[in-house]
Amino acid sequence: MKCSICSRPRTEDSEYCKYHHLANLNLRMRYRDWERAYGSLSWESYLESVSKLSESGKWVREVTSRELCVRKENRPYISRE
Amino acid sequence: MRSKNYELGSGFTLVIAEKPDAGRRIANVLGETTHLKINNIEIQDVRSAFDGKHYVICAASGHLYGIHDRNNKRSVYPVFDVEWLPLNAILSKKRGKSRSRFQFHLASGTAKRIETIRNLSTGAQMFIHACDSDLEGETIGFNILRYACGVSEWNQCKRARFSTLTVPEIRDSFSHLEPIKECIAQAGCMRHVIDFLWGVNLSRALAGAYSKSSRGYHNITIGRVQGPALSFVADREVEIRTHVPVPYWRISALLSKDGVSFDAIYEQTKIDIMSEAQAVKETVSQTGRAKVKSVTRSASEEQPPFPFNLSDLQTEMFRHHGFTPSTTLKISEKLYLRALISYPRTNSQKLPVSIDYDRIINSIGSIQKYKNLIEHLASTRRHFPRQGPKDDAAHPAIYPTGEPPKQLSAAEAKVYDLIVRRFLATFANNAVISEASFQFLIGSNIFTANNRKILKDGWMKIYPVTKHIPSNLPDLKEGDLLKVLSVALESEFERPLVRFTQSSLLKAMEGNEIGTKATRADIISKMIGRGYMTQGNHGYLEASEIGLELTDAMRTHCEEIISVDLTRSVESEIEQIAEGKADQTRVLDLTKVAVSLAVDKIKKSEVEIGAGLANAVALSRSDNIRVGQCPVCSNGGLRIVKSSKTGKRFIGCSNYENGCNAAAPLPQKGTIKVQTRTCPSCKWPLVTVLLRSRSPPWVICPNISCSGRKQE
C-alpha cells in the first residue's frame, strides 16, 4: 500500500510513509505546546496555522493539508507530489 | 621547445614531479633548462644545475596508476582480487559505450606519459621523487617509480620535500635529499585499496539490489567517506522537513534619552505563553518610564585568527566570496604552482620560524596594494605569529611566499588577497573591544541592552571581520531615567535547523575526522554530481530522494557504512601503517572481513533495499515533470510530457491509457515551474513560465477550457 500523500510505501499501522508518519507524529506532539502557548486552540486552527508557516517542514505542511482536507472540508486530498 | 635530434644522453638523474607546472618550475629553479617534447610529453633537461648535476624532469599528471578488479565483471561481487594498473589499461577494459571523450584523451595521454617515463628511466642513473609531500603525492611518485621505472632497490631513489616552489626551498630540498620512506607510500596505496574494496563492493551490491526491483541499471554508489557525509545532509533534511514550529513571544521597548533612542529587550528573551507576554507588555506600556538599574563595563581582547589550513581557507572563501571548497582548492593549487603561496593541502595551523617571517613580510610590503597594511602592522606587530592547535607533519600552514603576483584572474586575486591578509593578521596585536551591559527597570520588569565598541582595531584592520557591528547607545549611568517611547510584542516561531552549505559540510566532515583535507571537497562535488543532493539558493545543500533513501537503507541494513567510526578506524590504521606500526596484510584482511559482512547484509535484504531505491529513483526522475493530481479523473497525475512525434511539450494525464484525455498545451520556451496553488475557476494546477529575458514570471492556468481564461 502506498502512502496517502506520496508514492512511498506505508509504514505499519499508519496510512503514511516513514517520512510523513514522522511528520505526523511531530505534528501531534507539538499540539500540546501550541495549546499551552495560546491558552486554547482547536485542532483545525492549529493545522491551519502550521500549514501557513514558512518555518514548517515540507512533509509537515503536506500532512496538515491532507488532515485539513479530510477532517474539515470532507473532500479527498489532492496530492501536490 | 625542441623535439627532434636532441640527445639526452645517459647517467642523468630522473626527477618525477606531480604536475607539468611543478616540473617546469622545479627545472627553472635548478638551472638553465632546455624544454623538450618527446612523444608529445613535456620534458625538461637541466644540464648544468646549481649543484653541477644533470637532471631530466618529467612530470606525471596526478595519478597514472589506479586499482582495478582482476575479474573485470561488474555483476560479480564481493571483489577482493585487485591490482594496480596504468589508468589507460583500466579505461581500455571499460566497454566502448561507457568511455567518454575525456576518458579517451586521458587514456591516450597516460599511455604516452608512462611510455616516456619508462624510456627515460633506461638512461637514468638515479631517481628523485619530487611529487607533493603528502600521502597522495607519495603514492603517485611511488607507483611511477616501481611500475614505470621498474625500481625495486630503493637505494637508487631519493625524495625531495618542499612546501613552496620558491628558489631557496627547492634548491635546499635538492641539496638535502631524503631516503624514500616506503611505509608512507605503502600507507597511501593501502588507503586506495581499502577505499576501492568498500566502494566497489557496496556499490555493486546496491546496484544489484536496484536491478532486482526495477530490472534496470542505476549507478548507485556509496563509500566509507561518502556514507557518513551523505548521512549528515540527509538527517538534517529529514529534521527540516518534519519540523513543527512552536510559537514564542519577544518583548522589546524603544527607550530614549537626550534624543537618542535604542531598543532594550525583555530579560526573558523567549516567552512561551501568549497571555504572560501580553500581561508584561501591558504593564510596561502603562509605566512609561525606565530607570537604569545597573551598568557593567568590561574590555576584552580578541586574539588574531590562526594561520590558514586548507579547510579554514575554504570556509573563509565561502563566507567572504561564496567560493565552493573545490573552487578554492583548485585556485589555491594554481597559486602554489606559480610559487605565490605554500602548499595548500595542509592541515597545519602553525607557521614555523624557518619560513623567515621578516623576509616574507618585507616582500609583501613591496607590493603596492599591501603597503598601508604593512605600515599598520609595523606599529602593532608581534614577533611571532599566533599559532593554532592543529599540526601537519608534512607541511606548515598556508602562507604567501612573498613573490610578487602577476596577471592574476579576479578569482585568483581574491584567494591570494585573503591568504596574505590572514598571514599578516596572525602577526598583528590583539583587538580591544569594550562591552557595556545595561539593565533597565520598567515597573518591576527588567530589560537589557548591550553596547560593543572596538577600542583598538589591531588585527581587525588587516583581516576582514563581519561579526562586529558597533551599536550606538548613549552614555548611561546607574539611576538615569529614560522615556519608554513604545513597547513591541513580537510573535515568532522556532526556526528549523539551517541546511548545510558545501563549506559547513566540509567543516562537519573535518570535525568528525571524515576523509582527508585533499579529498573532502571532491567527495562533496561527487555527491552533488550523482544527484544525492542538490545545491539550491545561497548554496544550501538539499538531500534528494535518492540521498534520503540511500541513507535510510544503509542505516537499517548496513549501519557501519554511514557511521563515522568505520572511517575513523580506517584513518587511524592508515596512520599506523605510515608510521610503520601496523602490518599491512592484517589491515587488509580485517577490511576484507568487514566488507564481506556488509555485502552479506545488503544481499539478505536486497529486495527491500532495491524496492526503496527504485522508488526513490523514480520519484527523483519525476520530480521535475510532475504537475499535480488530475482534476478530470482524480486518479491519475498530470505530468509534463514531450510528444515523441512533434517533440513539443504539453501536460497530459498519467491515466491516459485508462481513458482520461485531460491534456493542455504549454509554451515551448522557458522553464516551467509548478505552483502550489490551483486555478480558482477549474482547479487545474497553476504553472509559472520563466523566460530567459528579464520579463517577469508568467503565471498561467494551462487548461484551455478554463472559464476564467475565457473571461480574461
PDB file of N, CA and C in Angstrom, chain B residues 222-299:
ATOM      1  N   ILE B 222      28.312   4.181  -2.948  1.00  0.00           N
ATOM      2  CA  ILE B 222      28.491   4.576  -1.540  1.00  0.00           C
ATOM      3  C   ILE B 222      29.926   4.207  -1.178  1.00  0.00           C
ATOM      4  N   GLY B 223      30.479   4.918  -0.248  1.00  0.00           N
ATOM      5  CA  GLY B 223      31.849   4.626   0.169  1.00  0.00           C
ATOM      6  C   GLY B 223      32.004   4.938   1.639  1.00  0.00           C
ATOM      7  N   ARG B 224      33.173   4.655   2.167  1.00  0.00           N
ATOM      8  CA  ARG B 224      33.336   4.798   3.619  1.00  0.00           C
ATOM      9  C   ARG B 224      33.392   6.274   4.049  1.00  0.00           C
ATOM     10  N   VAL B 225      33.722   7.183   3.131  1.00  0.00           N
ATOM     11  CA  VAL B 225      33.709   8.619   3.464  1.00  0.00           C
ATOM     12  C   VAL B 225      32.390   9.242   3.007  1.00  0.00           C
ATOM     13  N   GLN B 226      31.961   8.805   1.827  1.00  0.00           N
ATOM     14  CA  GLN B 226      30.722   9.357   1.269  1.00  0.00           C
ATOM     15  C   GLN B 226      29.515   9.023   2.154  1.00  0.00           C
ATOM     16  N   GLY B 227      29.506   7.824   2.720  1.00  0.00           N
ATOM     17  CA  GLY B 227      28.378   7.368   3.542  1.00  0.00           C
ATOM     18  C   GLY B 227      28.072   8.315   4.694  1.00  0.00           C
ATOM     19  N   PRO B 228      29.040   8.541   5.600  1.00  0.00           N
ATOM     20  CA  PRO B 228      28.735   9.446   6.720  1.00  0.00           C
ATOM     21  C   PRO B 228      28.461  10.877   6.277  1.00  0.00           C
ATOM     22  N   ALA B 229      29.159  11.338   5.236  1.00  0.00           N
ATOM     23  CA  ALA B 229      28.941  12.724   4.767  1.00  0.00           C
ATOM     24  C   ALA B 229      27.520  12.869   4.238  1.00  0.00           C
ATOM     25  N   LEU B 230      27.070  11.864   3.494  1.00  0.00           N
ATOM     26  CA  LEU B 230      25.697  11.909   2.967  1.00  0.00           C
ATOM     27  C   LEU B 230      24.683  11.853   4.104  1.00  0.00           C
ATOM     28  N   SER B 231      24.993  11.056   5.121  1.00  0.00           N
ATOM     29  CA  SER B 231      24.033  10.933   6.230  1.00  0.00           C
ATOM     30  C   SER B 231      23.875  12.260   6.977  1.00  0.00           C
ATOM     31  N   PHE B 232      24.956  13.063   7.045  1.00  0.00           N
ATOM     32  CA  PHE B 232      24.824  14.386   7.689  1.00  0.00           C
ATOM     33  C   PHE B 232      23.746  15.213   6.983  1.00  0.00           C
ATOM     34  N   VAL B 233      23.845  15.238   5.652  1.00  0.00           N
ATOM     35  CA  VAL B 233      22.923  16.075   4.866  1.00  0.00           C
ATOM     36  C   VAL B 233      21.509  15.487   4.911  1.00  0.00           C
ATOM     37  N   ALA B 234      21.418  14.155   4.777  1.00  0.00           N
ATOM     38  CA  ALA B 234      20.097  13.516   4.743  1.00  0.00           C
ATOM     39  C   ALA B 234      19.387  13.651   6.093  1.00  0.00           C
ATOM     40  N   ASP B 235      20.113  13.428   7.181  1.00  0.00           N
ATOM     41  CA  ASP B 235      19.496  13.535   8.511  1.00  0.00           C
ATOM     42  C   ASP B 235      19.007  14.962   8.766  1.00  0.00           C
ATOM     43  N   ARG B 236      19.828  15.922   8.345  1.00  0.00           N
ATOM     44  CA  ARG B 236      19.425  17.330   8.519  1.00  0.00           C
ATOM     45  C   ARG B 236      18.160  17.623   7.706  1.00  0.00           C
ATOM     46  N   GLU B 237      18.106  17.050   6.496  1.00  0.00           N
ATOM     47  CA  GLU B 237      16.955  17.284   5.616  1.00  0.00           C
ATOM     48  C   GLU B 237      15.671  16.737   6.247  1.00  0.00           C
ATOM     49  N   VAL B 238      15.769  15.528   6.827  1.00  0.00           N
ATOM     50  CA  VAL B 238      14.589  14.923   7.465  1.00  0.00           C
ATOM     51  C   VAL B 238      14.147  15.807   8.634  1.00  0.00           C
ATOM     52  N   GLU B 239      15.122  16.295   9.392  1.00  0.00           N
ATOM     53  CA  GLU B 239      14.780  17.163  10.539  1.00  0.00           C
ATOM     54  C   GLU B 239      14.069  18.433  10.078  1.00  0.00           C
ATOM     55  N   ILE B 240      14.564  19.015   8.980  1.00  0.00           N
ATOM     56  CA  ILE B 240      13.968  20.263   8.470  1.00  0.00           C
ATOM     57  C   ILE B 240      12.562  19.999   7.936  1.00  0.00           C
ATOM     58  N   ARG B 241      12.410  18.899   7.209  1.00  0.00           N
ATOM     59  CA  ARG B 241      11.111  18.632   6.576  1.00  0.00           C
ATOM     60  C   ARG B 241      10.041  18.157   7.566  1.00  0.00           C
ATOM     61  N   THR B 242      10.488  17.690   8.747  1.00  0.00           N
ATOM     62  CA  THR B 242       9.486  17.260   9.737  1.00  0.00           C
ATOM     63  C   THR B 242       9.395  18.258  10.899  1.00  0.00           C
ATOM     64  N   HIS B 243       9.934  19.450  10.668  1.00  0.00           N
ATOM     65  CA  HIS B 243       9.947  20.447  11.741  1.00  0.00           C
ATOM     66  C   HIS B 243       8.565  21.081  11.936  1.00  0.00           C
ATOM     67  N   VAL B 244       8.129  21.075  13.170  1.00  0.00           N
ATOM     68  CA  VAL B 244       6.876  21.767  13.511  1.00  0.00           C
ATOM     69  C   VAL B 244       7.256  22.961  14.388  1.00  0.00           C
ATOM     70  N   PRO B 245       7.075  24.167  13.882  1.00  0.00           N
ATOM     71  CA  PRO B 245       7.494  25.340  14.665  1.00  0.00           C
ATOM     72  C   PRO B 245       6.575  25.582  15.857  1.00  0.00           C
ATOM     73  N   VAL B 246       7.173  25.935  16.964  1.00  0.00           N
ATOM     74  CA  VAL B 246       6.392  26.234  18.175  1.00  0.00           C
ATOM     75  C   VAL B 246       6.444  27.748  18.389  1.00  0.00           C
ATOM     76  N   PRO B 247       5.313  28.366  18.727  1.00  0.00           N
ATOM     77  CA  PRO B 247       5.328  29.831  18.867  1.00  0.00           C
ATOM     78  C   PRO B 247       5.995  30.299  20.160  1.00  0.00           C
ATOM     79  N   TYR B 248       6.546  31.474  20.117  1.00  0.00           N
ATOM     80  CA  TYR B 248       7.033  32.141  21.328  1.00  0.00           C
ATOM     81  C   TYR B 248       6.955  33.652  21.092  1.00  0.00           C
ATOM     82  N   TRP B 249       7.128  34.418  22.156  1.00  0.00           N
ATOM     83  CA  TRP B 249       6.968  35.860  22.028  1.00  0.00           C
ATOM     84  C   TRP B 249       8.187  36.596  22.582  1.00  0.00           C
ATOM     85  N   ARG B 250       8.443  37.741  21.966  1.00  0.00           N
ATOM     86  CA  ARG B 250       9.573  38.583  22.408  1.00  0.00           C
ATOM     87  C   ARG B 250       9.033  39.984  22.661  1.00  0.00           C
ATOM     88  N   ILE B 251       9.539  40.585  23.716  1.00  0.00           N
ATOM     89  CA  ILE B 251       9.086  41.954  24.004  1.00  0.00           C
ATOM     90  C   ILE B 251      10.295  42.878  23.939  1.00  0.00           C
ATOM     91  N   SER B 252      10.141  43.964  23.207  1.00  0.00           N
ATOM     92  CA  SER B 252      11.212  44.964  23.187  1.00  0.00           C
ATOM     93  C   SER B 252      10.609  46.338  23.460  1.00  0.00           C
ATOM     94  N   ALA B 253      11.410  47.176  24.092  1.00  0.00           N
ATOM     95  CA  ALA B 253      10.931  48.530  24.409  1.00  0.00           C
ATOM     96  C   ALA B 253      11.860  49.540  23.746  1.00  0.00           C
ATOM     97  N   LEU B 254      11.268  50.521  23.105  1.00  0.00           N
ATOM     98  CA  LEU B 254      12.079  51.574  22.486  1.00  0.00           C
ATOM     99  C   LEU B 254      12.279  52.659  23.541  1.00  0.00           C
ATOM    100  N   LEU B 255      13.520  52.785  24.013  1.00  0.00           N
ATOM    101  CA  LEU B 255      13.830  53.756  25.073  1.00  0.00           C
ATOM    102  C   LEU B 255      14.529  54.963  24.469  1.00  0.00           C
ATOM    103  N   SER B 256      14.446  56.077  25.169  1.00  0.00           N
ATOM    104  CA  SER B 256      15.073  57.289  24.639  1.00  0.00           C
ATOM    105  C   SER B 256      15.676  58.128  25.773  1.00  0.00           C
ATOM    106  N   LYS B 257      16.878  58.672  25.462  1.00  0.00           N
ATOM    107  CA  LYS B 257      17.483  59.623  26.399  1.00  0.00           C
ATOM    108  C   LYS B 257      18.254  60.658  25.587  1.00  0.00           C
ATOM    109  N   ASP B 258      18.030  61.899  25.892  1.00  0.00           N
ATOM    110  CA  ASP B 258      18.677  63.016  25.208  1.00  0.00           C
ATOM    111  C   ASP B 258      18.535  62.911  23.681  1.00  0.00           C
ATOM    112  N   GLY B 259      17.401  62.499  23.246  1.00  0.00           N
ATOM    113  CA  GLY B 259      17.134  62.440  21.798  1.00  0.00           C
ATOM    114  C   GLY B 259      17.685  61.198  21.106  1.00  0.00           C
ATOM    115  N   VAL B 260      18.416  60.360  21.863  1.00  0.00           N
ATOM    116  CA  VAL B 260      18.943  59.122  21.253  1.00  0.00           C
ATOM    117  C   VAL B 260      18.023  57.967  21.666  1.00  0.00           C
ATOM    118  N   SER B 261      17.523  57.234  20.670  1.00  0.00           N
ATOM    119  CA  SER B 261      16.641  56.114  21.014  1.00  0.00           C
ATOM    120  C   SER B 261      17.290  54.782  20.635  1.00  0.00           C
ATOM    121  N   PHE B 262      16.945  53.772  21.397  1.00  0.00           N
ATOM    122  CA  PHE B 262      17.503  52.435  21.153  1.00  0.00           C
ATOM    123  C   PHE B 262      16.552  51.397  21.719  1.00  0.00           C
ATOM    124  N   ASP B 263      16.768  50.150  21.271  1.00  0.00           N
ATOM    125  CA  ASP B 263      15.898  49.057  21.710  1.00  0.00           C
ATOM    126  C   ASP B 263      16.485  48.338  22.918  1.00  0.00           C
ATOM    127  N   ALA B 264      15.637  48.027  23.900  1.00  0.00           N
ATOM    128  CA  ALA B 264      16.038  47.167  25.016  1.00  0.00           C
ATOM    129  C   ALA B 264      15.132  45.935  24.972  1.00  0.00           C
ATOM    130  N   ILE B 265      15.709  44.795  25.285  1.00  0.00           N
ATOM    131  CA  ILE B 265      14.978  43.524  25.166  1.00  0.00           C
ATOM    132  C   ILE B 265      14.568  43.036  26.560  1.00  0.00           C
ATOM    133  N   TYR B 266      13.377  42.499  26.681  1.00  0.00           N
ATOM    134  CA  TYR B 266      12.899  41.936  27.943  1.00  0.00           C
ATOM    135  C   TYR B 266      13.811  40.783  28.344  1.00  0.00           C
ATOM    136  N   GLU B 267      14.149  40.715  29.650  1.00  0.00           N
ATOM    137  CA  GLU B 267      15.168  39.747  30.108  1.00  0.00           C
ATOM    138  C   GLU B 267      14.857  38.293  29.718  1.00  0.00           C
ATOM    139  N   GLN B 268      13.586  37.964  29.672  1.00  0.00           N
ATOM    140  CA  GLN B 268      13.223  36.617  29.232  1.00  0.00           C
ATOM    141  C   GLN B 268      13.042  36.686  27.705  1.00  0.00           C
ATOM    142  N   THR B 269      14.077  36.273  26.996  1.00  0.00           N
ATOM    143  CA  THR B 269      14.076  36.516  25.542  1.00  0.00           C
ATOM    144  C   THR B 269      13.024  35.700  24.801  1.00  0.00           C
ATOM    145  N   LYS B 270      12.620  34.565  25.390  1.00  0.00           N
ATOM    146  CA  LYS B 270      11.581  33.759  24.754  1.00  0.00           C
ATOM    147  C   LYS B 270      10.466  33.535  25.764  1.00  0.00           C
ATOM    148  N   ILE B 271       9.276  34.053  25.469  1.00  0.00           N
ATOM    149  CA  ILE B 271       8.144  33.807  26.375  1.00  0.00           C
ATOM    150  C   ILE B 271       7.238  32.795  25.684  1.00  0.00           C
ATOM    151  N   ASP B 272       7.007  31.685  26.372  1.00  0.00           N
ATOM    152  CA  ASP B 272       6.297  30.574  25.730  1.00  0.00           C
ATOM    153  C   ASP B 272       4.779  30.726  25.732  1.00  0.00           C
ATOM    154  N   ILE B 273       4.256  31.563  26.651  1.00  0.00           N
ATOM    155  CA  ILE B 273       2.793  31.653  26.776  1.00  0.00           C
ATOM    156  C   ILE B 273       2.323  33.065  26.420  1.00  0.00           C
ATOM    157  N   MET B 274       1.378  33.132  25.504  1.00  0.00           N
ATOM    158  CA  MET B 274       0.961  34.415  24.959  1.00  0.00           C
ATOM    159  C   MET B 274       0.372  35.333  26.036  1.00  0.00           C
ATOM    160  N   SER B 275      -0.447  34.769  26.930  1.00  0.00           N
ATOM    161  CA  SER B 275      -1.109  35.611  27.931  1.00  0.00           C
ATOM    162  C   SER B 275      -0.075  36.266  28.864  1.00  0.00           C
ATOM    163  N   GLU B 276       0.980  35.516  29.182  1.00  0.00           N
ATOM    164  CA  GLU B 276       2.058  36.071  30.027  1.00  0.00           C
ATOM    165  C   GLU B 276       2.733  37.239  29.315  1.00  0.00           C
ATOM    166  N   ALA B 277       3.012  37.033  28.018  1.00  0.00           N
ATOM    167  CA  ALA B 277       3.684  38.072  27.227  1.00  0.00           C
ATOM    168  C   ALA B 277       2.810  39.317  27.150  1.00  0.00           C
ATOM    169  N   GLN B 278       1.520  39.117  26.950  1.00  0.00           N
ATOM    170  CA  GLN B 278       0.597  40.261  26.845  1.00  0.00           C
ATOM    171  C   GLN B 278       0.520  41.012  28.172  1.00  0.00           C
ATOM    172  N   ALA B 279       0.566  40.269  29.275  1.00  0.00           N
ATOM    173  CA  ALA B 279       0.498  40.914  30.598  1.00  0.00           C
ATOM    174  C   ALA B 279       1.724  41.792  30.823  1.00  0.00           C
ATOM    175  N   VAL B 280       2.899  41.270  30.439  1.00  0.00           N
ATOM    176  CA  VAL B 280       4.138  42.060  30.601  1.00  0.00           C
ATOM    177  C   VAL B 280       4.058  43.313  29.738  1.00  0.00           C
ATOM    178  N   LYS B 281       3.615  43.128  28.512  1.00  0.00           N
ATOM    179  CA  LYS B 281       3.548  44.266  27.582  1.00  0.00           C
ATOM    180  C   LYS B 281       2.625  45.359  28.142  1.00  0.00           C
ATOM    181  N   GLU B 282       1.512  44.948  28.665  1.00  0.00           N
ATOM    182  CA  GLU B 282       0.551  45.908  29.203  1.00  0.00           C
ATOM    183  C   GLU B 282       1.154  46.701  30.371  1.00  0.00           C
ATOM    184  N   THR B 283       1.800  45.996  31.274  1.00  0.00           N
ATOM    185  CA  THR B 283       2.403  46.658  32.436  1.00  0.00           C
ATOM    186  C   THR B 283       3.453  47.676  31.985  1.00  0.00           C
ATOM    187  N   VAL B 284       4.296  47.233  31.049  1.00  0.00           N
ATOM    188  CA  VAL B 284       5.386  48.096  30.587  1.00  0.00           C
ATOM    189  C   VAL B 284       4.822  49.321  29.862  1.00  0.00           C
ATOM    190  N   SER B 285       3.798  49.101  29.049  1.00  0.00           N
ATOM    191  CA  SER B 285       3.212  50.218  28.291  1.00  0.00           C
ATOM    192  C   SER B 285       2.627  51.260  29.239  1.00  0.00           C
ATOM    193  N   GLN B 286       2.056  50.780  30.348  1.00  0.00           N
ATOM    194  CA  GLN B 286       1.427  51.720  31.297  1.00  0.00           C
ATOM    195  C   GLN B 286       2.454  52.511  32.093  1.00  0.00           C
ATOM    196  N   THR B 287       3.641  51.937  32.289  1.00  0.00           N
ATOM    197  CA  THR B 287       4.659  52.589  33.128  1.00  0.00           C
ATOM    198  C   THR B 287       5.209  53.853  32.460  1.00  0.00           C
ATOM    199  N   GLY B 288       5.655  53.756  31.237  1.00  0.00           N
ATOM    200  CA  GLY B 288       6.100  54.952  30.511  1.00  0.00           C
ATOM    201  C   GLY B 288       7.504  55.417  30.798  1.00  0.00           C
ATOM    202  N   ARG B 289       8.121  54.970  31.912  1.00  0.00           N
ATOM    203  CA  ARG B 289       9.478  55.420  32.240  1.00  0.00           C
ATOM    204  C   ARG B 289      10.357  54.221  32.588  1.00  0.00           C
ATOM    205  N   ALA B 290      11.620  54.358  32.237  1.00  0.00           N
ATOM    206  CA  ALA B 290      12.570  53.285  32.576  1.00  0.00           C
ATOM    207  C   ALA B 290      13.699  53.882  33.401  1.00  0.00           C
ATOM    208  N   LYS B 291      14.265  53.052  34.292  1.00  0.00           N
ATOM    209  CA  LYS B 291      15.363  53.533  35.142  1.00  0.00           C
ATOM    210  C   LYS B 291      16.552  52.587  34.946  1.00  0.00           C
ATOM    211  N   VAL B 292      17.758  53.164  34.805  1.00  0.00           N
ATOM    212  CA  VAL B 292      18.939  52.306  34.637  1.00  0.00           C
ATOM    213  C   VAL B 292      19.213  51.633  35.973  1.00  0.00           C
ATOM    214  N   LYS B 293      19.090  50.297  35.994  1.00  0.00           N
ATOM    215  CA  LYS B 293      19.251  49.552  37.244  1.00  0.00           C
ATOM    216  C   LYS B 293      20.729  49.257  37.500  1.00  0.00           C
ATOM    217  N   SER B 294      21.428  48.841  36.450  1.00  0.00           N
ATOM    218  CA  SER B 294      22.856  48.555  36.627  1.00  0.00           C
ATOM    219  C   SER B 294      23.593  48.710  35.308  1.00  0.00           C
ATOM    220  N   VAL B 295      24.886  49.027  35.437  1.00  0.00           N
ATOM    221  CA  VAL B 295      25.749  49.158  34.253  1.00  0.00           C
ATOM    222  C   VAL B 295      26.995  48.316  34.515  1.00  0.00           C
ATOM    223  N   THR B 296      27.304  47.413  33.616  1.00  0.00           N
ATOM    224  CA  THR B 296      28.529  46.614  33.751  1.00  0.00           C
ATOM    225  C   THR B 296      29.393  46.890  32.537  1.00  0.00           C
ATOM    226  N   ARG B 297      30.602  47.405  32.805  1.00  0.00           N
ATOM    227  CA  ARG B 297      31.505  47.694  31.678  1.00  0.00           C
ATOM    228  C   ARG B 297      32.710  46.770  31.755  1.00  0.00           C
ATOM    229  N   SER B 298      33.137  46.309  30.606  1.00  0.00           N
ATOM    230  CA  SER B 298      34.351  45.484  30.577  1.00  0.00           C
ATOM    231  C   SER B 298      35.051  45.671  29.239  1.00  0.00           C
ATOM    232  N   ALA B 299      36.340  45.405  29.252  1.00  0.00           N
ATOM    233  CA  ALA B 299      37.093  45.465  27.989  1.00  0.00           C
ATOM    234  C   ALA B 299      37.699  44.086  27.770  1.00  0.00           C
TER     235      ALA B 299
END
